[in-house]
Amino acid sequence: MIGGLFIYNHKGEVLISRVYRDDIGRNAVDAFRVNVIHARQQVRSPVTNIARTSFFHVKRSNIWLAAVTKQNVNAAMVFEFLYKMCDVMTAYFGKISEENIKNNFVLIYELLDEILDFGYPQNSETGALKTFITQQGIKSQFQTKEEQSQITSQVTGQIGWRREGIKYRRNELFLDVLESVNLLMSPQGQVLSAHVSGRVVMKSYLSGMPECKFGMNDKIVIEKQGKGTADETGKSELGSGKQSIAIDDCTFHQCVRLSKFDSERSISFIPPDGEFELMRYRTTKDIILPFRVIPLVREVGRTKLEVKVVIKSNFKPSLLAQKIEVRIPTPLNTSGVQVICMKGKAKYKASENAIVWKIKRMAGMKESQISAEIELLPTNDKKKWARPPISMNFEVPFAPSGLKVRYLKVFEPKLNYSDHDVIKWVRYIGRSGIYETRC
Amino acid sequence: MPAVSKGDGMRGLAVFISDIRNCKSKEAEIKRINKELANIRSKFKGDKALDGYSKKKYVCKLLFIFLLGHDIDFGHMEAVNLLSSNRYTEKQIGYLFISVLVNSNSELIRLINNAIKNDLASRNPTFMGLALHCIANVGSREMAEAFAGEIPKILVAGDTMDSVKQSAALCLLRLYRTSPDLVPMGDWTSRVVHLLNDQHLGVVTAATSLITTLAQKNPEEFKTSVSLAVSRLSRIVTSASTDLQDYTYYFVPAPWLSVKLLRLLQCYPPPEDPAVRGRLTECLETILNKAQEPPKSKKVQHSNAKNAVLFEAISLIIHHDSEPNLLVRACNQLGQFLQHRETNLRYLALESMCTLASSEFSHEAVKTHIETVINALKTERDVSVRQRAVDLLYAMCDRSNAQQIVAEMLNYLETADYSIREEIVLKVAILAEKYAVDYTWYVDTILNLIRIAGDYVSEEVWYRVIQIVINRDDVQGYAAKTVFEALQAPACHENLVKVGGYILGEFGNLIAGDPRSSPLIQFNLLHSKFHLCSVPTRALLLSTYIKFVNLFPEIKTTIQDVLRSDSQLKNADVELQQRAVEYLRLSTIASTDILATVLEEMPPFPERESSILAKLKKKKGPGTVTDLEEIKKERSSDMNGSAEPASVNASAVSTPSPSADLLGLGAAPLTNSAPAPSSSGSLLVDVFSDSASAVAPLAPGSDDNFARFVCKNNGVLFENQLLQIGLKSEFRQNLGRMFIFYGNKTSTQFLNFTPTVICSDDLQSSLNLQTKPVDPTVDGGAQVQQVVNIECVSDFMEAPILNIQFRYGGTFQNLSVKLPITLNKFFQPTEMSSQDFFQRWKQLSNPKQEVQNIFKAKHPMDAEITKAKIIGFGSALLEEVDPNPANFVGAGIIHTKTTQIGCLLRLEPNLQAQLIVTADSNMK
């Protein structure tokens, strides 16, 4: 039960303030500003307790969103709501920035009235919201009457996320598998921790109320099928053993029928119209690491440091990685840097205390190297440099977790189009999350 | 030195600072700072040498970044380089960086010290000033080590500029405060004193601060400063405000300097030289006069400055405490402030009056303001001021106004702030006890106190009431009656129940005659409170019940029923259960005779220091109350008569809280044991030792020591290779208490350690001794303590003997010493006039009443020693009584339990060093 919701700019000025319950006083707004935004030490916990009042905040660029309550609420619920709120706002007016919020404040208050009622979260499905909270002017009276009843029946109905009577000339759907791979590697090349968190995003332009079924190379499903057809057992295990992946945990969009997933582990749903996130998942086993970083740091006396870093791409030569960026931290007493690299561009960025090496694209099974000479200024204190890890950013056109979409079937019994008539697109994008190698 | 033009301001620095100010977020700020730091690093690293200006600029930037809260770990060398620059601004920035950033263990400290030395030697006043400021700002031990010797030289050198002298004085002060041991005292001290005569008032002000601090530690060295300070002060005070142009602050001439001079004077007693003294008195009078003049300005700064000087002058007057006239005037001046609009002034006035009240000259004057103070208590809004008012009331209280003040404090207590209630309760309790003319009033007051603020009444307060009621026969009946009435209130505080239970248990019989307070009614009244009380109180009430069994046999069965009930016999609390069981058995088995003996009325408590006073002292911390009390006690003895509580010196003695156990059952075996061990002990001795006599002959040398103890109470009584016996004793009227400390000087344990006090048969009848047994083992190097309670029943001649037996190693040790308990210990001094003395002297002409002894002095006589001896002997030393000034005269009363004997004494030293001691006494 959220008592109130505030949005602040980076200076702590209140942009939006909406109080839902009487137990939240006016001074709560200031309490958060004083104790969190202007706090002497950076507040790292997303939940802050001030005078028996809990503040849950998320930050989007320079904007603070804070939900406040005096009760013992489910913190996960509050954060889920805040993220949803961000999504809704982005869907309505794009990037969340101070200017956008100021320009759309009437809309935001309207949204807040709709998605939170006396502090209880309501329907926050963007598609549904967009049907009745619009940024256009008021339409004529009699037209809305009809629409209104339709909207009401949809929003209060069983399938609140999709309205009836959608028609497309071309039935088309897009599937994006977006993954981010996180890694921490020791200087010797030992993997200390690695995991992939991924999302399956779907964009659907389908007529009617289609029933979809989604299949991927989930280990459990494949083993189950293997058992089902006994004569094929040996073959399928051989064939799909390395193909299947172990998913540690996953969450689904509300349209997925969870009961069916629990009993048959099949993902079936009626999709909302337009873009939505079908599922989220996490894997930790058998991750394909797209890049290997080999650092070499040598201290030459007290005033000089030699750094050599080699990166190796570790995927099919036919694929191309993009937007590669290697960030090599430099000591705090760096006074000058000389860099030589074979490929791409490298530069010492003093404001970030790092050498940043950028490569536009790089094919698989290649390697590239950079070497730098760092001059140091002798300092008074004998503190040793902490040697922060070298971090990396990239984008590759495959899923590092190994996930494959096996099928996506569409059934629409009422309208006369079949699974074959639907045009389907699948795309894999692997990005770097926190991809670090110690040096 | 080139003039600093406006264009010389550092543009780069200004741009950097404005960049930082414009940063949108913390991250942006950090980025900007990182960039700047990298820039500065590359500049410092760069091969071409930086010019002074850029060096200064970058060091400034580093300083700014440091002040923003970031770590700076380079640039120190550049800052040190700046020190050697000849430009003022560069040097200044260098020193600034060093004072802020260089820590003492840096290796650069040598370079820095060198630069500072150069500047100190430069004869350029601005450079010297900068160097001195840097030393003072860093103020570390290392700085003190390096420069403490140098700075005094600069300070007293003839050719030093005034501004440098000023800096040097303050710098030295700072070094002295951080490491006083490193500042050498030398011949410069006398020359520093002469700085008080300096032309330049700034120098004088700085020097006064320095001298005040130094004089607090070494008053002798700076004694000459007094006369100089007085003359300086008088010049300031008497000058017209236009004379000291720059140093006149809102029409007050040099207020800071005046205040400092007055503080300096407070380090010393009043000046001896009458001229100086007169001049000082004149100054103080002028200051007091000026306070009466109409203000020259309406500005608050004017009155603040004036009052600051005035208050400092008043504290000097109080410190000297010698001029009655001034004290009274000060008091009147403060009286005016009591009703001032300014809260601070009222506070200060009350605070100063508190100290004034303890001065004998102004005590009466302070008392005239009692109405105002009481009014302040009632109407003041500020709680801290009210607190001061309470303090002042406490300080001004004496016999004449005690009733009024106590009544007012009780009144105030009902509305008082919670934080100060406990203190007020203690104060009321002390005042009520100290100045009680009439003990019924005392009992009323304390019961009232418990009623009003029961929660804040500590144990000590109600212990004390009971002690006093038990020791005074005349109030017992009244106390019982009042307590009984107070208990009838529907809701009363637990402390009241405790007092009530105790007093009714002891003296309930005194009011039992009245049908309204018949035994059964008393019992029912107490028992109605029983279930609302905590465990300790219930235990006390159970004891009361068993006492009732003795006092009122008619309600015995009722009480037995109560004791027999399940809630008592099966009580979850062990203490209550045990009491119930034991009392029940006692009441059923024992005959009335035994009951009467066991449950006899409590014996009077020995006089001891009021435990409440000790508690107040503890609460207030040492120094505040103690001093005041002691001073007061000394001079108020004539005002208050003899109702003074026991000597404050006794505070070292731990006052055991009187046991709440009415019966003293626990204590009984202890007190009775005094005679017992002497027999059983000697039996044991017989078993262990071959020697026929159980009691060893007197240890050699102990007689010598014995003589010394005639005139003193504390010291070492006996010492050999094994054992040391120390004594600490105190006597009051016919009662006394002696602490005997047995110190084991060896490293091995003493076993079977049994000290015994033995009185001859004669002595036993006239001297009551109660000893507590000590632990039979004494560890090597340890000390044990034994308490002997002494009561003098009648006069006696002999001294008791202390016999100590123990096993050391394998051998048995046995030794005896005389305990220095002599009749003169019970001697109380009395003051009397010459006429009185001789009148009485003549009355005592009966030969039985007079003893004369003529003897030759063993040692040459010294008047002071003799005086001390006579006072130590216990009598009052009466001066200017005997017409012959060489004679010594004393008078006193010997208190015994049965009688009081007045004694007069004359000591007539003869020129041939013969002494005639005549002692007269009258047996009443």
PDB file of N, CA and C in Angstrom, chain A residues 10 40 42 59 62 303 331-335 348 350-353 375-383, chain B residues 23-27 30-32 34-35 37-39 41-42 44-45 71 73-76 106-108:
ATOM      1  N   HIS A  10      17.529  16.098 -10.304  1.00  0.00           N
ATOM      2  CA  HIS A  10      18.806  15.773  -9.654  1.00  0.00           C
ATOM      3  C   HIS A  10      19.124  16.701  -8.497  1.00  0.00           C
ATOM      4  N   ARG A  40      25.190  13.269   2.728  1.00  0.00           N
ATOM      5  CA  ARG A  40      26.621  13.481   2.654  1.00  0.00           C
ATOM      6  C   ARG A  40      27.290  12.271   1.973  1.00  0.00           C
ATOM      7  N   GLN A  42      26.872   8.916  -0.255  1.00  0.00           N
ATOM      8  CA  GLN A  42      25.939   8.423  -1.256  1.00  0.00           C
ATOM      9  C   GLN A  42      25.111   7.294  -0.654  1.00  0.00           C
ATOM     10  N   LYS A  59      16.326   5.225  -9.724  1.00  0.00           N
ATOM     11  CA  LYS A  59      16.855   6.405 -10.395  1.00  0.00           C
ATOM     12  C   LYS A  59      16.902   6.133 -11.884  1.00  0.00           C
ATOM     13  N   ASN A  62      18.906  11.255 -14.369  1.00  0.00           N
ATOM     14  CA  ASN A  62      19.026  12.191 -13.253  1.00  0.00           C
ATOM     15  C   ASN A  62      17.744  12.329 -12.441  1.00  0.00           C
ATOM     16  N   THR A 303      57.648   5.371 -11.040  1.00  0.00           N
ATOM     17  CA  THR A 303      57.035   6.424 -11.833  1.00  0.00           C
ATOM     18  C   THR A 303      56.556   5.954 -13.190  1.00  0.00           C
ATOM     19  N   PRO A 331      46.167   4.374 -12.683  1.00  0.00           N
ATOM     20  CA  PRO A 331      46.354   4.778 -11.275  1.00  0.00           C
ATOM     21  C   PRO A 331      45.932   6.231 -11.070  1.00  0.00           C
ATOM     22  N   LEU A 332      45.662   6.569  -9.782  1.00  0.00           N
ATOM     23  CA  LEU A 332      45.160   7.914  -9.484  1.00  0.00           C
ATOM     24  C   LEU A 332      46.229   8.984  -9.648  1.00  0.00           C
ATOM     25  N   ASN A 333      47.486   8.567  -9.677  1.00  0.00           N
ATOM     26  CA  ASN A 333      48.538   9.581  -9.814  1.00  0.00           C
ATOM     27  C   ASN A 333      49.153   9.574 -11.216  1.00  0.00           C
ATOM     28  N   THR A 334      48.333   9.243 -12.208  1.00  0.00           N
ATOM     29  CA  THR A 334      48.809   9.241 -13.595  1.00  0.00           C
ATOM     30  C   THR A 334      49.086  10.671 -14.047  1.00  0.00           C
ATOM     31  N   SER A 335      50.262  10.871 -14.632  1.00  0.00           N
ATOM     32  CA  SER A 335      50.532  12.223 -15.115  1.00  0.00           C
ATOM     33  C   SER A 335      50.626  12.265 -16.630  1.00  0.00           C
ATOM     34  N   TYR A 348      43.263   8.282 -23.522  1.00  0.00           N
ATOM     35  CA  TYR A 348      43.277   8.358 -22.059  1.00  0.00           C
ATOM     36  C   TYR A 348      42.230   9.377 -21.628  1.00  0.00           C
ATOM     37  N   ALA A 350      41.034  11.399 -18.665  1.00  0.00           N
ATOM     38  CA  ALA A 350      41.437  11.757 -17.301  1.00  0.00           C
ATOM     39  C   ALA A 350      40.232  11.838 -16.367  1.00  0.00           C
ATOM     40  N   SER A 351      39.112  12.296 -16.909  1.00  0.00           N
ATOM     41  CA  SER A 351      37.966  12.500 -16.028  1.00  0.00           C
ATOM     42  C   SER A 351      37.446  11.176 -15.491  1.00  0.00           C
ATOM     43  N   GLU A 352      37.762  10.072 -16.174  1.00  0.00           N
ATOM     44  CA  GLU A 352      37.288   8.777 -15.685  1.00  0.00           C
ATOM     45  C   GLU A 352      38.422   7.911 -15.176  1.00  0.00           C
ATOM     46  N   ASN A 353      39.626   8.452 -15.192  1.00  0.00           N
ATOM     47  CA  ASN A 353      40.792   7.710 -14.744  1.00  0.00           C
ATOM     48  C   ASN A 353      40.917   6.378 -15.491  1.00  0.00           C
ATOM     49  N   GLU A 375      52.815   7.201 -17.217  1.00  0.00           N
ATOM     50  CA  GLU A 375      53.784   7.874 -16.338  1.00  0.00           C
ATOM     51  C   GLU A 375      53.093   8.262 -15.047  1.00  0.00           C
ATOM     52  N   LEU A 376      53.794   8.092 -13.952  1.00  0.00           N
ATOM     53  CA  LEU A 376      53.183   8.355 -12.644  1.00  0.00           C
ATOM     54  C   LEU A 376      53.906   9.481 -11.938  1.00  0.00           C
ATOM     55  N   LEU A 377      53.178  10.145 -11.068  1.00  0.00           N
ATOM     56  CA  LEU A 377      53.753  11.202 -10.235  1.00  0.00           C
ATOM     57  C   LEU A 377      54.013  10.606  -8.859  1.00  0.00           C
ATOM     58  N   PRO A 378      55.226  10.758  -8.350  1.00  0.00           N
ATOM     59  CA  PRO A 378      55.474  10.177  -7.013  1.00  0.00           C
ATOM     60  C   PRO A 378      54.562  10.830  -5.964  1.00  0.00           C
ATOM     61  N   THR A 379      53.979  10.036  -5.101  1.00  0.00           N
ATOM     62  CA  THR A 379      53.069  10.591  -4.091  1.00  0.00           C
ATOM     63  C   THR A 379      53.614  10.367  -2.694  1.00  0.00           C
ATOM     64  N   ASN A 380      52.982  11.032  -1.769  1.00  0.00           N
ATOM     65  CA  ASN A 380      53.451  10.964  -0.386  1.00  0.00           C
ATOM     66  C   ASN A 380      53.055   9.671   0.309  1.00  0.00           C
ATOM     67  N   ASP A 381      51.783   9.308   0.134  1.00  0.00           N
ATOM     68  CA  ASP A 381      51.360   8.132   0.897  1.00  0.00           C
ATOM     69  C   ASP A 381      51.723   6.858   0.158  1.00  0.00           C
ATOM     70  N   LYS A 382      51.995   5.848   0.940  1.00  0.00           N
ATOM     71  CA  LYS A 382      52.528   4.603   0.374  1.00  0.00           C
ATOM     72  C   LYS A 382      51.406   3.661  -0.064  1.00  0.00           C
ATOM     73  N   LYS A 383      50.190   4.173  -0.079  1.00  0.00           N
ATOM     74  CA  LYS A 383      49.063   3.320  -0.467  1.00  0.00           C
ATOM     75  C   LYS A 383      49.303   2.720  -1.835  1.00  0.00           C
TER      76      LYS A 383
ATOM     77  N   CYS B  23      28.146  22.064 -11.837  1.00  0.00           N
ATOM     78  CA  CYS B  23      27.957  20.646 -12.115  1.00  0.00           C
ATOM     79  C   CYS B  23      26.546  20.223 -11.734  1.00  0.00           C
ATOM     80  N   LYS B  24      25.949  19.419 -12.615  1.00  0.00           N
ATOM     81  CA  LYS B  24      24.561  19.035 -12.398  1.00  0.00           C
ATOM     82  C   LYS B  24      24.451  17.925 -11.364  1.00  0.00           C
ATOM     83  N   SER B  25      25.436  17.087 -11.281  1.00  0.00           N
ATOM     84  CA  SER B  25      25.322  15.958 -10.362  1.00  0.00           C
ATOM     85  C   SER B  25      26.680  15.673  -9.725  1.00  0.00           C
ATOM     86  N   LYS B  26      26.625  14.859  -8.743  1.00  0.00           N
ATOM     87  CA  LYS B  26      27.833  14.463  -8.037  1.00  0.00           C
ATOM     88  C   LYS B  26      28.829  13.819  -8.998  1.00  0.00           C
ATOM     89  N   GLU B  27      28.308  12.997  -9.896  1.00  0.00           N
ATOM     90  CA  GLU B  27      29.186  12.279 -10.828  1.00  0.00           C
ATOM     91  C   GLU B  27      29.925  13.270 -11.717  1.00  0.00           C
ATOM     92  N   ILE B  30      32.711  14.837  -9.837  1.00  0.00           N
ATOM     93  CA  ILE B  30      33.870  13.951  -9.693  1.00  0.00           C
ATOM     94  C   ILE B  30      34.647  13.891 -10.999  1.00  0.00           C
ATOM     95  N   LYS B  31      33.913  13.849 -12.107  1.00  0.00           N
ATOM     96  CA  LYS B  31      34.592  13.814 -13.414  1.00  0.00           C
ATOM     97  C   LYS B  31      35.440  15.057 -13.624  1.00  0.00           C
ATOM     98  N   ARG B  32      34.847  16.203 -13.268  1.00  0.00           N
ATOM     99  CA  ARG B  32      35.562  17.461 -13.464  1.00  0.00           C
ATOM    100  C   ARG B  32      36.822  17.489 -12.600  1.00  0.00           C
ATOM    101  N   ASN B  34      38.508  14.878 -11.410  1.00  0.00           N
ATOM    102  CA  ASN B  34      39.489  13.936 -11.944  1.00  0.00           C
ATOM    103  C   ASN B  34      40.263  14.557 -13.092  1.00  0.00           C
ATOM    104  N   LYS B  35      39.537  15.266 -13.935  1.00  0.00           N
ATOM    105  CA  LYS B  35      40.173  15.876 -15.091  1.00  0.00           C
ATOM    106  C   LYS B  35      41.186  16.918 -14.632  1.00  0.00           C
ATOM    107  N   LEU B  37      42.649  17.108 -11.727  1.00  0.00           N
ATOM    108  CA  LEU B  37      43.777  16.474 -11.035  1.00  0.00           C
ATOM    109  C   LEU B  37      44.776  15.943 -12.054  1.00  0.00           C
ATOM    110  N   ALA B  38      44.263  15.302 -13.132  1.00  0.00           N
ATOM    111  CA  ALA B  38      45.164  14.778 -14.164  1.00  0.00           C
ATOM    112  C   ALA B  38      45.942  15.922 -14.791  1.00  0.00           C
ATOM    113  N   ASN B  39      45.269  17.022 -15.008  1.00  0.00           N
ATOM    114  CA  ASN B  39      45.928  18.196 -15.588  1.00  0.00           C
ATOM    115  C   ASN B  39      47.051  18.692 -14.674  1.00  0.00           C
ATOM    116  N   ARG B  41      48.580  17.046 -12.362  1.00  0.00           N
ATOM    117  CA  ARG B  41      49.655  16.046 -12.308  1.00  0.00           C
ATOM    118  C   ARG B  41      50.573  16.186 -13.507  1.00  0.00           C
ATOM    119  N   SER B  42      49.974  16.348 -14.693  1.00  0.00           N
ATOM    120  CA  SER B  42      50.839  16.434 -15.875  1.00  0.00           C
ATOM    121  C   SER B  42      51.645  17.723 -15.847  1.00  0.00           C
ATOM    122  N   PHE B  44      52.703  19.272 -13.073  1.00  0.00           N
ATOM    123  CA  PHE B  44      53.778  19.121 -12.083  1.00  0.00           C
ATOM    124  C   PHE B  44      54.859  18.188 -12.605  1.00  0.00           C
ATOM    125  N   LYS B  45      54.421  17.227 -13.401  1.00  0.00           N
ATOM    126  CA  LYS B  45      55.367  16.249 -13.906  1.00  0.00           C
ATOM    127  C   LYS B  45      56.185  16.843 -15.052  1.00  0.00           C
ATOM    128  N   ASP B  71      40.629  13.180  -1.492  1.00  0.00           N
ATOM    129  CA  ASP B  71      41.988  12.962  -0.996  1.00  0.00           C
ATOM    130  C   ASP B  71      42.991  13.610  -1.938  1.00  0.00           C
ATOM    131  N   ASP B  73      47.046  13.486  -2.622  1.00  0.00           N
ATOM    132  CA  ASP B  73      48.264  12.814  -2.188  1.00  0.00           C
ATOM    133  C   ASP B  73      49.491  13.302  -2.943  1.00  0.00           C
ATOM    134  N   PHE B  74      49.403  14.439  -3.561  1.00  0.00           N
ATOM    135  CA  PHE B  74      50.606  14.990  -4.190  1.00  0.00           C
ATOM    136  C   PHE B  74      50.539  16.511  -4.096  1.00  0.00           C
ATOM    137  N   GLY B  75      51.600  17.147  -4.578  1.00  0.00           N
ATOM    138  CA  GLY B  75      51.605  18.603  -4.574  1.00  0.00           C
ATOM    139  C   GLY B  75      52.237  19.200  -3.334  1.00  0.00           C
ATOM    140  N   HIS B  76      52.597  18.337  -2.364  1.00  0.00           N
ATOM    141  CA  HIS B  76      53.207  18.863  -1.145  1.00  0.00           C
ATOM    142  C   HIS B  76      54.538  19.533  -1.445  1.00  0.00           C
ATOM    143  N   SER B 106      55.090  13.534   8.075  1.00  0.00           N
ATOM    144  CA  SER B 106      55.577  13.615   6.705  1.00  0.00           C
ATOM    145  C   SER B 106      57.082  13.845   6.701  1.00  0.00           C
ATOM    146  N   GLU B 107      57.709  13.319   5.634  1.00  0.00           N
ATOM    147  CA  GLU B 107      59.158  13.497   5.573  1.00  0.00           C
ATOM    148  C   GLU B 107      59.515  14.920   5.159  1.00  0.00           C
ATOM    149  N   LEU B 108      58.502  15.637   4.710  1.00  0.00           N
ATOM    150  CA  LEU B 108      58.754  17.008   4.286  1.00  0.00           C
ATOM    151  C   LEU B 108      58.943  17.954   5.460  1.00  0.00           C
TER     152      LEU B 108
END
